[in-house]
XYZ file of C-alpha atoms in Angstrom:
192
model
C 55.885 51.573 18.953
C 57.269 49.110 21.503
C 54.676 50.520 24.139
C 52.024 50.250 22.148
C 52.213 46.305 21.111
C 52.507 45.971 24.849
C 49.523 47.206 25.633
C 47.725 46.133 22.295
C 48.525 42.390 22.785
C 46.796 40.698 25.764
C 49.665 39.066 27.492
C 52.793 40.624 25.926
C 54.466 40.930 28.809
C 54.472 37.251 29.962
C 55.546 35.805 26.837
C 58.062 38.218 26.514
C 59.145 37.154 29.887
C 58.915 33.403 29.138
C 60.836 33.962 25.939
C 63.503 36.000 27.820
C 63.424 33.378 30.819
C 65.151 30.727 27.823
C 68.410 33.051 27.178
C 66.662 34.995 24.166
C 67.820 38.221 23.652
C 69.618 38.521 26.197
C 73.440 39.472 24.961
C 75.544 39.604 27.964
C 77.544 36.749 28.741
C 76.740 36.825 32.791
C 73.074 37.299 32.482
C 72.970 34.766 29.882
C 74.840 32.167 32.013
C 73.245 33.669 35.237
C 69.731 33.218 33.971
C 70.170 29.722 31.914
C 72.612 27.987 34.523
C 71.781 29.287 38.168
C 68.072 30.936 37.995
C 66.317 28.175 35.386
C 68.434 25.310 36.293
C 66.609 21.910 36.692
C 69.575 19.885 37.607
C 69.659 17.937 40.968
C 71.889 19.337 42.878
C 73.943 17.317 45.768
C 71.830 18.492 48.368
C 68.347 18.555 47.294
C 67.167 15.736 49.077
C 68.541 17.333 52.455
C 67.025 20.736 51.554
C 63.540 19.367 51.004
C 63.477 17.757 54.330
C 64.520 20.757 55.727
C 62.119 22.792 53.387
C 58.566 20.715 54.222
C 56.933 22.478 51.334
C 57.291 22.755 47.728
C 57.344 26.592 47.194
C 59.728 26.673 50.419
C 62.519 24.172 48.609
C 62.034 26.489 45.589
C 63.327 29.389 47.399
C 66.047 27.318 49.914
C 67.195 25.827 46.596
C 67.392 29.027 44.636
C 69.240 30.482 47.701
C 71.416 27.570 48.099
C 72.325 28.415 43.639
C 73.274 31.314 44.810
C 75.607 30.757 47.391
C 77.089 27.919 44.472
C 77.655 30.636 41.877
C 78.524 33.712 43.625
C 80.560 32.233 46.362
C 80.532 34.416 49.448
C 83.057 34.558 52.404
C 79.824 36.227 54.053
C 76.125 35.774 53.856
C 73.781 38.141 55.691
C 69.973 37.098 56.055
C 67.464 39.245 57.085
C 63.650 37.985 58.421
C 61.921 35.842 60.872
C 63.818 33.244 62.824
C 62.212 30.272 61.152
C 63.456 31.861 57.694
C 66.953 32.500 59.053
C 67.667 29.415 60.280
C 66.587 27.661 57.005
C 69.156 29.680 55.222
C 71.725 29.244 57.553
C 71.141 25.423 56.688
C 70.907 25.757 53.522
C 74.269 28.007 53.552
C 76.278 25.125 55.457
C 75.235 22.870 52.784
C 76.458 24.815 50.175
C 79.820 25.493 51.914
C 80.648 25.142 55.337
C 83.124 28.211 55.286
C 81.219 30.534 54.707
C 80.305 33.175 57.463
C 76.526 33.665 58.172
C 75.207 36.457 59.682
C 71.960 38.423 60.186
C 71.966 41.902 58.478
C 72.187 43.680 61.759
C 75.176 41.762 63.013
C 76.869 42.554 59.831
C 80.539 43.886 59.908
C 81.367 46.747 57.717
C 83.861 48.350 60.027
C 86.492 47.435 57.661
C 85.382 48.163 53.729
C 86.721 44.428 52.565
C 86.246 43.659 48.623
C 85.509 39.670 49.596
C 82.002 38.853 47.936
C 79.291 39.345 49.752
C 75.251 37.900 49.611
C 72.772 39.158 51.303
C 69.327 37.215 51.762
C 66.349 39.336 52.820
C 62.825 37.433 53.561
C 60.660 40.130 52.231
C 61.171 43.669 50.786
C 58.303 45.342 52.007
C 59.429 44.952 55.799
C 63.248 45.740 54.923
C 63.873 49.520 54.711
C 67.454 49.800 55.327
C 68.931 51.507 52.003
C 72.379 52.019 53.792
C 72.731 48.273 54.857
C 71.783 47.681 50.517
C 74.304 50.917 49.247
C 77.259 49.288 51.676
C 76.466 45.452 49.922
C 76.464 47.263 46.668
C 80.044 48.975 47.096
C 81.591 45.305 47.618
C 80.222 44.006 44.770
C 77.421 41.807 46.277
C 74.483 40.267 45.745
C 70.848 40.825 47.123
C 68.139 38.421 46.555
C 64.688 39.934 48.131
C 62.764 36.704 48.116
C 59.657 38.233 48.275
C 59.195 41.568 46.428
C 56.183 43.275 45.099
C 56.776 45.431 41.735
C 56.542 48.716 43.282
C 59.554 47.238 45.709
C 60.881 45.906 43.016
C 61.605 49.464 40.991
C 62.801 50.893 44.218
C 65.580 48.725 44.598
C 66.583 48.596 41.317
C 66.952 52.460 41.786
C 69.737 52.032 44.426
C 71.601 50.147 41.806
C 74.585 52.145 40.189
C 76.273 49.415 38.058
C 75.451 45.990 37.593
C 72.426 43.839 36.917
C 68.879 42.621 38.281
C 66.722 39.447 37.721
C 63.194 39.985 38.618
C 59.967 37.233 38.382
C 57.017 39.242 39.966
C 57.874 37.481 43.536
C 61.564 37.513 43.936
C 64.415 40.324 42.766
C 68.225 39.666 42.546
C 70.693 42.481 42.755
C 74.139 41.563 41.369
C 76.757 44.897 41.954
C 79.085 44.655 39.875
C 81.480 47.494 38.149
C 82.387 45.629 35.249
C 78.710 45.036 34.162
C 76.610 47.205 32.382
C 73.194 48.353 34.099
C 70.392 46.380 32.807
C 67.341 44.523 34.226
C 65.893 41.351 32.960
C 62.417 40.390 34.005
C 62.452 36.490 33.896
C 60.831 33.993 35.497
C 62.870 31.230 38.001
């Protein structure tokens, strides 16, 4: 029945998504807080006026400032970020803003010599050009994060198949992997 008001009403899906994007219907206390406090907030944080100058373009603060949310809620002894140099570096800034303790790393300097249960995040540019599933599995066994800040929906139901346990946040550009054992395994598709 569900399947076929989807395809029966022209635009289903992004009003469902809009509706969903507001906390509605969504039961868990994490994804409700995660999707209402860090994804949709529209607060000022502290450092938005040095992340736009370090940003230059609108879309570009959205995603420094969603990364730099991130880094805010989940709070990381180690952030990896994966993609071009320009990209890195703006994390990296964006990272030190958040908290200047953290470590920051790119995904192929990454230490997983010794299996440490400290929280993790990992930032990757783009999903299509990042194929490394046992970089993603070892994240996922310390209870990290992923945010793929670029992500196409075919990418997007690939990585949500490497996830065991926990939860992801998806908006047609961007997905968000959160591992963790103590959440049930759902996806929301939102937008932020």
């Amino acid at each position: 029945m569900k399947r076929r008001l989807k395809r029966l009403i022209p635009g289903f899906r992004r009003i469902k998504r809009a509706w969903r994007s507001r906390g509605f219907g969504i039961h868990s206390p994490f994804a409700f807080r995660f999707v209402t406090c860090v994804l949709r907030e529209s607060g000022e944080y502290y450092a938005y006026r040095e992340l736009r100058s370090i940003a230059g373009s609108r879309r570009r603060f959205g995603r420094l400032a969603l990364a730099f949310r991130l880094v805010c809620e989940f709070r990381p002894t180690d952030v990896s970020v994966s993609g071009d140099m320009d990209f890195i570096e703006a994390i990296a800034r964006t990272v030190r803003l958040a908290d200047s303790r953290i470590n920051v790393n790119r995904v192929a300097e990454a230490d997983f010599t010794v299996e440490r249960k400290t929280p993790m995040l990992c930032i990757i540019q783009s999903a299509d050009s990042f194929d490394d599933v046992d970089f993603i599995e070892s994240v996922f066994r310390r209870e990290g994060a992923v945010a793929f800040m670029n992500a196409s929906g075919k990418e997007a139901d690939r990585l949500r198949g490497l996830l065991l346990s926990g939860m992801s946040f998806y908006n047609r550009r961007a997905i968000i992997l959160v591992s963790r054992h103590d959440l049930p395994r759902q996806n929301f598709e939102v937008n932020f």
